[in-house]
PDB file of C-alpha atoms in Angstrom:
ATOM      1  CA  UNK A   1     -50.905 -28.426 233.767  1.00 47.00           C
ATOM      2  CA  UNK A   2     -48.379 -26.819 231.220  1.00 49.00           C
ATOM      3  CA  UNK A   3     -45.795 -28.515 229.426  1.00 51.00           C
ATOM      4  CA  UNK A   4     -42.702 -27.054 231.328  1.00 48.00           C
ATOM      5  CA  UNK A   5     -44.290 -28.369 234.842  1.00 49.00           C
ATOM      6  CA  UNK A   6     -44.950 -31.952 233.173  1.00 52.00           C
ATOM      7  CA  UNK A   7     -41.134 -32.152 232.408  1.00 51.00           C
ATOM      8  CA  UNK A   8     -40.136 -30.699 235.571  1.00 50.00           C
ATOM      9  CA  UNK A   9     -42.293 -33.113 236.894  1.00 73.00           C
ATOM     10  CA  UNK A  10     -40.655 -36.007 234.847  1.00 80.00           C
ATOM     11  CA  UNK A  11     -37.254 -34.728 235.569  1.00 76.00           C
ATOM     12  CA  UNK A  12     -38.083 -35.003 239.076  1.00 80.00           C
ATOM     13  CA  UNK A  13     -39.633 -38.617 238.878  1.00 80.00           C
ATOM     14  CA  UNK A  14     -36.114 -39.622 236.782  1.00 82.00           C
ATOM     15  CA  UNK A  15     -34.015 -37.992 239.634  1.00 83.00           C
ATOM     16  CA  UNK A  16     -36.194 -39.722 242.480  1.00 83.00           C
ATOM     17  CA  UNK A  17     -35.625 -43.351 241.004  1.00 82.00           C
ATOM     18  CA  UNK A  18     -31.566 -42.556 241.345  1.00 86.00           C
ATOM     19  CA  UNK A  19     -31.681 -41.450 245.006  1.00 85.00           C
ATOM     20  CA  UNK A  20     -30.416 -44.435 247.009  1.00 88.00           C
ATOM     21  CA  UNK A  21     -29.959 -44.590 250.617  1.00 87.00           C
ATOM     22  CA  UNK A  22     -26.529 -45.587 251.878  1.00 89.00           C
ATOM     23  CA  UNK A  23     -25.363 -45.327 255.174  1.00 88.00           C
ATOM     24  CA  UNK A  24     -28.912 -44.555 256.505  1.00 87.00           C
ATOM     25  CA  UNK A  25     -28.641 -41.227 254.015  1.00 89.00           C
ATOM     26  CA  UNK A  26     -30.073 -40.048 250.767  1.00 88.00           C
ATOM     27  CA  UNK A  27     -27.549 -40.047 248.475  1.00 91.00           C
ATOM     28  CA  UNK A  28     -26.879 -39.914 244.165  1.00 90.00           C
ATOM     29  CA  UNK A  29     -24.377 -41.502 242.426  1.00 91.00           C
ATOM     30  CA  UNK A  30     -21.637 -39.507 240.571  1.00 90.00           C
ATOM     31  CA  UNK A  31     -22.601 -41.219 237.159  1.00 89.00           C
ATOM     32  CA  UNK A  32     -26.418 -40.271 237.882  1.00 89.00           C
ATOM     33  CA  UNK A  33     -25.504 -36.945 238.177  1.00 89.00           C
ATOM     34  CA  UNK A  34     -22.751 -36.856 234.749  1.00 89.00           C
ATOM     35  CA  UNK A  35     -25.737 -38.389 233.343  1.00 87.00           C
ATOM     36  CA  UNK A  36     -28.166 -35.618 233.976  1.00 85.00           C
ATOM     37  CA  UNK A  37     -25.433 -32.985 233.668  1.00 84.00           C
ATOM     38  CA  UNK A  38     -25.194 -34.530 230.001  1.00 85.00           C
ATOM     39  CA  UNK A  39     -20.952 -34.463 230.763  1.00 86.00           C
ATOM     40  CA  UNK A  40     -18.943 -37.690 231.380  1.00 88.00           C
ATOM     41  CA  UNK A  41     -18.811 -38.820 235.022  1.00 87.00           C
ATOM     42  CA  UNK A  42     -14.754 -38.294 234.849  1.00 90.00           C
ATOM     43  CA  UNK A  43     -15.468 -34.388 233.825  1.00 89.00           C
ATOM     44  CA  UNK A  44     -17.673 -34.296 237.104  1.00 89.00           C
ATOM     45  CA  UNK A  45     -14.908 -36.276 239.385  1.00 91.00           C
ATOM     46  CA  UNK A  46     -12.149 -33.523 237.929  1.00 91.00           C
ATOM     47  CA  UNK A  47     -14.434 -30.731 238.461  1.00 90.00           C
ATOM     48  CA  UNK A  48     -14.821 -31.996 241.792  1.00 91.00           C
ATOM     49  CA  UNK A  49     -11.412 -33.052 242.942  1.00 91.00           C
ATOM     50  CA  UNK A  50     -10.221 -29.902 242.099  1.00 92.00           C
ATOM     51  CA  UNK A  51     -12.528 -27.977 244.320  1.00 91.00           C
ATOM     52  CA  UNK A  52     -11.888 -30.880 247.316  1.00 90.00           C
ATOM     53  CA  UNK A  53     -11.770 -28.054 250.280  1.00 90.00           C
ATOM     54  CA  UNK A  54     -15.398 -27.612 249.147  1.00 89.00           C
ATOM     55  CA  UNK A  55     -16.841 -31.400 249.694  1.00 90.00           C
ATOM     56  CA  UNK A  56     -16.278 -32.566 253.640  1.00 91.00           C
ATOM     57  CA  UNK A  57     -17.322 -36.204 254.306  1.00 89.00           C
ATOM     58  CA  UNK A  58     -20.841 -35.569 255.492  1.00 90.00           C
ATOM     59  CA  UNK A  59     -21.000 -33.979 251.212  1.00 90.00           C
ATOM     60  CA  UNK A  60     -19.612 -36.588 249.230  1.00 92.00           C
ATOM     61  CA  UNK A  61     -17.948 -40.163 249.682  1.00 91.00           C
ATOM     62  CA  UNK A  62     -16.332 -42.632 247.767  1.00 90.00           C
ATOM     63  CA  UNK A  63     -18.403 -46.176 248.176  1.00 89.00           C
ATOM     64  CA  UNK A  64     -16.646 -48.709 249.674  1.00 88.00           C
ATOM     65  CA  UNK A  65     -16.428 -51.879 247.937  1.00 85.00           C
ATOM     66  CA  UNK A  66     -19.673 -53.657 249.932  1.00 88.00           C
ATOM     67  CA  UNK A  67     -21.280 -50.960 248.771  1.00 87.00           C
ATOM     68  CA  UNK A  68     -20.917 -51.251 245.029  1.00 84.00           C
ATOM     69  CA  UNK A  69     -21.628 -54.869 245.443  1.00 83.00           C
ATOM     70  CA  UNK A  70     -24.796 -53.485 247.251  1.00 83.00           C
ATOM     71  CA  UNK A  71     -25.832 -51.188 244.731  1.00 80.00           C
ATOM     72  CA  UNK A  72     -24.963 -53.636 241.734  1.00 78.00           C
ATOM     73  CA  UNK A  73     -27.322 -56.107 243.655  1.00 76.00           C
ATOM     74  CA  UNK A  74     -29.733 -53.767 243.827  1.00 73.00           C
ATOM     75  CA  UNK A  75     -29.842 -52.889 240.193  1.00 66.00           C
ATOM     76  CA  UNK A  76     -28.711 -49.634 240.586  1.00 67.00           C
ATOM     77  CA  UNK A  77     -26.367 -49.989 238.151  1.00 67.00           C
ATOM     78  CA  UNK A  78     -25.825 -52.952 235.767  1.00 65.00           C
ATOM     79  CA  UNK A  79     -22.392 -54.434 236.742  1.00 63.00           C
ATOM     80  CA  UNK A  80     -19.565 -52.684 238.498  1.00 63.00           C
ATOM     81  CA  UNK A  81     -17.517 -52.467 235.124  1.00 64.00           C
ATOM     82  CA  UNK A  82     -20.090 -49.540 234.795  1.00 61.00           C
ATOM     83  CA  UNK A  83     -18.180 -47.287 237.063  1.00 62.00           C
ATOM     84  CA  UNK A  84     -14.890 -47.875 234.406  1.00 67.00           C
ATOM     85  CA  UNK A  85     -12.512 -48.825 237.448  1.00 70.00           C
ATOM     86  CA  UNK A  86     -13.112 -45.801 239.567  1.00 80.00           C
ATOM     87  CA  UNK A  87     -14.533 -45.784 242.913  1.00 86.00           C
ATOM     88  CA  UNK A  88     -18.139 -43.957 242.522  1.00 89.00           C
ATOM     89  CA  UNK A  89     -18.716 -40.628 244.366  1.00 92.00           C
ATOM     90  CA  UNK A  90     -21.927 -40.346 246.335  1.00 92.00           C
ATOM     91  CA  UNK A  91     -23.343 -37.361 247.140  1.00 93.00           C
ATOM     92  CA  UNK A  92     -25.582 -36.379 249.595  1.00 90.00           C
ATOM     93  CA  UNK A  93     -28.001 -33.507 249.239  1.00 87.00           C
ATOM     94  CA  UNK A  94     -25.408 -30.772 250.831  1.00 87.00           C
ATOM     95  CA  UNK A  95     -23.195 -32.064 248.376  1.00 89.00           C
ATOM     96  CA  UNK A  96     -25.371 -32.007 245.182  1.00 86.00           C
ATOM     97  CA  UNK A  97     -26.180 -28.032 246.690  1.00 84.00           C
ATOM     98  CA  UNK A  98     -22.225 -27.413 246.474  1.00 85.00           C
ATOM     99  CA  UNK A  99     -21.649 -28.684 243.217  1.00 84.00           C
ATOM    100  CA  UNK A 100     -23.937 -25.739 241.835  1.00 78.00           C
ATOM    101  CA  UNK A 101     -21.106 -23.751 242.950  1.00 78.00           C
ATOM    102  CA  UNK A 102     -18.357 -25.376 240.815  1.00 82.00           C
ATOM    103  CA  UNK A 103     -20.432 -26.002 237.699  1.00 77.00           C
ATOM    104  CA  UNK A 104     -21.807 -22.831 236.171  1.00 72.00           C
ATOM    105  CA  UNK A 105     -23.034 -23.933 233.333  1.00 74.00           C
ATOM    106  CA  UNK A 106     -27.256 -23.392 232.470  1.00 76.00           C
ATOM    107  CA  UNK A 107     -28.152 -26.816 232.367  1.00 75.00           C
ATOM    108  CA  UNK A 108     -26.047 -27.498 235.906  1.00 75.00           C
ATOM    109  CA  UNK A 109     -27.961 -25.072 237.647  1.00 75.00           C
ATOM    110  CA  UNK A 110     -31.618 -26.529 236.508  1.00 79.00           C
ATOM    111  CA  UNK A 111     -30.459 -29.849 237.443  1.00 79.00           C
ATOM    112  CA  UNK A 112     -29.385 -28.519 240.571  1.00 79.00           C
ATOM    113  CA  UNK A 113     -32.527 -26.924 241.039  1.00 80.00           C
ATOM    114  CA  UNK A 114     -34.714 -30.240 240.463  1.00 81.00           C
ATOM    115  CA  UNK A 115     -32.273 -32.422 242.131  1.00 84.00           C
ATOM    116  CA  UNK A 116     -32.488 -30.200 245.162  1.00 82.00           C
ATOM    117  CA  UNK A 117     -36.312 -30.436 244.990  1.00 82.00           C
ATOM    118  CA  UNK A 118     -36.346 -34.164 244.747  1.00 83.00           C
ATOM    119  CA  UNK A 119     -34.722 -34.172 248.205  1.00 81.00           C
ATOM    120  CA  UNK A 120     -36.802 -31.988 249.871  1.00 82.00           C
ATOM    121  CA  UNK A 121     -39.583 -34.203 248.320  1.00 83.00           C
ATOM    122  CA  UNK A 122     -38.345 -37.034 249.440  1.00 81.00           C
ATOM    123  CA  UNK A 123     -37.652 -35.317 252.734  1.00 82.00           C
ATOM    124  CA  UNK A 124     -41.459 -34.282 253.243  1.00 85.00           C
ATOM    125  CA  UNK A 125     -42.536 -37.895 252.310  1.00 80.00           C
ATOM    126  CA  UNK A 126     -40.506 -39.115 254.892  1.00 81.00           C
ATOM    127  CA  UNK A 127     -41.673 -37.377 257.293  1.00 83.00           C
ATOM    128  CA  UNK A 128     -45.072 -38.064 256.509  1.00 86.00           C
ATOM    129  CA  UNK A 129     -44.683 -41.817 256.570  1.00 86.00           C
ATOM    130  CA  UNK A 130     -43.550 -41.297 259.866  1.00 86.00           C
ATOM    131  CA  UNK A 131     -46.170 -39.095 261.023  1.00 87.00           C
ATOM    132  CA  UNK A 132     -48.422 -42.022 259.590  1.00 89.00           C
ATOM    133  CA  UNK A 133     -46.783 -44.473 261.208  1.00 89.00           C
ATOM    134  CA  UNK A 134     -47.204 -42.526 264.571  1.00 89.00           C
ATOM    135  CA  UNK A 135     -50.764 -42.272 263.632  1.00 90.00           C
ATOM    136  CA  UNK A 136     -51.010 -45.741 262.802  1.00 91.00           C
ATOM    137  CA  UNK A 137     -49.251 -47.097 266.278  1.00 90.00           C
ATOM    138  CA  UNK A 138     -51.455 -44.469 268.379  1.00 91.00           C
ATOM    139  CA  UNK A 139     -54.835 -46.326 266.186  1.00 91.00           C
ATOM    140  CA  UNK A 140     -53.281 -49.692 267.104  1.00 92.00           C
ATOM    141  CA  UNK A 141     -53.061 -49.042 270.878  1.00 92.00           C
ATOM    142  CA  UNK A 142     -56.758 -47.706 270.922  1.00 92.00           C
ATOM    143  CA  UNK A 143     -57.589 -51.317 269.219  1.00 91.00           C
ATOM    144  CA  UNK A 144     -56.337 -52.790 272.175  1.00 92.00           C
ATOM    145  CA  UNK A 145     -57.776 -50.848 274.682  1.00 92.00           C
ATOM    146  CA  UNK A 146     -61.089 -51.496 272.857  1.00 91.00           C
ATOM    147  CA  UNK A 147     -60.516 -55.202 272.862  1.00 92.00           C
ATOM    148  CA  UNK A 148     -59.725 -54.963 276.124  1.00 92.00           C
ATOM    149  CA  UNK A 149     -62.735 -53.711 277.218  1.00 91.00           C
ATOM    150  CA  UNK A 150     -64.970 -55.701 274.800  1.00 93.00           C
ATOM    151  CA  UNK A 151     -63.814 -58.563 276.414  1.00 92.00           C
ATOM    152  CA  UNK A 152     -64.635 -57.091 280.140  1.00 92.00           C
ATOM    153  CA  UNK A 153     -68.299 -56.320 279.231  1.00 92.00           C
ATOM    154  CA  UNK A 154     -68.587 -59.856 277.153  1.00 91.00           C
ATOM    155  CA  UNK A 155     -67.571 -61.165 280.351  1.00 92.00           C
ATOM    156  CA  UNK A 156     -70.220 -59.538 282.681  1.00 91.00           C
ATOM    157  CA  UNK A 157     -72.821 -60.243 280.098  1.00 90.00           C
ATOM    158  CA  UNK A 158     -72.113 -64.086 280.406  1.00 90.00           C
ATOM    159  CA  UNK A 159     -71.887 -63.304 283.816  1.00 89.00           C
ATOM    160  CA  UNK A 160     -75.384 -61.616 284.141  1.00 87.00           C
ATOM    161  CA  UNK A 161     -76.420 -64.479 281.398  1.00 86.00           C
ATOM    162  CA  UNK A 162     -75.455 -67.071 284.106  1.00 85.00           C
ATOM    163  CA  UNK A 163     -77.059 -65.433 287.188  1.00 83.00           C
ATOM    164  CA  UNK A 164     -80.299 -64.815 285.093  1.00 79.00           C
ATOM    165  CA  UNK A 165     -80.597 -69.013 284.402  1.00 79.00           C
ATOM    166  CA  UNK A 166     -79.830 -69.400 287.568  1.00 78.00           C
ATOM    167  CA  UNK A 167     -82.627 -67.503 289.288  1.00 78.00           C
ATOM    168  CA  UNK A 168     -85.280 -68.736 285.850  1.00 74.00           C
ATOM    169  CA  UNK A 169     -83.711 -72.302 287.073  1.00 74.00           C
ATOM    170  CA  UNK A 170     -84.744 -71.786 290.783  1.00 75.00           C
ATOM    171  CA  UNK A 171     -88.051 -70.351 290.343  1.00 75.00           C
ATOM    172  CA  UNK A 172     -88.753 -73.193 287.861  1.00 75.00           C
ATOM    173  CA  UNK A 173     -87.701 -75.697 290.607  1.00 74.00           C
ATOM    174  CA  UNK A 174     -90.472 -77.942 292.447  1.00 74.00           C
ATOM    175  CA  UNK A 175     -90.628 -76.987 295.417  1.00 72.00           C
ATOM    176  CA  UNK A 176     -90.543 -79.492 298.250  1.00 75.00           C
ATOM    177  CA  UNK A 177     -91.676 -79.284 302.068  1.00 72.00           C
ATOM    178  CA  UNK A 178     -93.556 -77.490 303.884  1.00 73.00           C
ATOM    179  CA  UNK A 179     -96.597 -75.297 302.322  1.00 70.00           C
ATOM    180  CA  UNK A 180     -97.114 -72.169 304.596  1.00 69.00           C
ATOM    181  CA  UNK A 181    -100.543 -71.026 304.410  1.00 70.00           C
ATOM    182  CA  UNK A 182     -99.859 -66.775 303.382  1.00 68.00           C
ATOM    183  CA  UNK A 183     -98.578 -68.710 299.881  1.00 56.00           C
TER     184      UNK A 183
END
């Protein structure tokens, strides 16, 4: 493995452990993203709010205040004095696509690059937990069916068991009465 796929690999890992979910969607946090930029998180907000037209709701969204608490709580981020006041942007993966449009810079565009890889990662994991998942619930119901049926031929067996002692019982019985002669 080179050295340049162990970094990207690295980079990746980093950008992974700052992909939250909020609102049942993958998002990253405007000061995750200054932060890999290597630019302040107020650059990125005026680079953004002055391309607005390009960021519809489903892109980016400004965290309401339940979620900050939730993402403090979650150790996210240390306290919400980390955000300096402002409301945090989060961006979901269309938006982290569209910001390589208003940030030209060389570094931007590789940490587009591996952010936008990190969600397709995630993505395909996702997916394959589910698939899993699937798998697993299709192996659960084929446990049952098995017990089911286990407990069927347990239940002839004791069945047959009982009907066995009960014929070795009568043929082990004295017989009283009558003795016919053909015996």
């Amino acid at each position: 493995m080179s050295n340049t796929s162990k970094a990207v690999t690295a980079r990746e890992a980093a950008i992974a452990s700052r992909i939250i979910a909020i609102r049942e969607e993958n998002v990253i946090l405007d000061v995750h993203i200054a932060e890999f930029y290597g630019i302040e998180t107020r650059t990125l907000k005026q680079a953004v709010r002055r391309n607005r037209d390009r960021f519809p709701d489903v892109f980016l969204y400004e965290l309401t205040g339940d979620e900050i608490n939730s993402v403090v709580s979650q150790n996210v981020i240390p306290s919400k004095r980390h955000f300096g006041g402002a409301v945090p942007f989060a961006f979901t993966e269309n938006g982290v696509a569209m910001l390589s449009s208003i940030l030209n810079s060389k570094q931007a565009i590789e940490i587009n690059i591996a952010i936008m890889r990190t969600f397709t990662m995630l993505r395909k994991a996702l997916l394959l937990q589910k698939d899993i998942m699937s798998e697993m619930g299709n192996v659960k119901r084929k446990l049952i069916e098995h017990d089911e049926k286990i407990l069927v031929i347990f239940e002839y067996l004791r069945q047959v068991e009982k009907s066995g002692q009960q014929q070795l019982d009568q043929s082990n019985r004295k017989r009283i009465g009558y003795i016919r002669s053909d015996e």
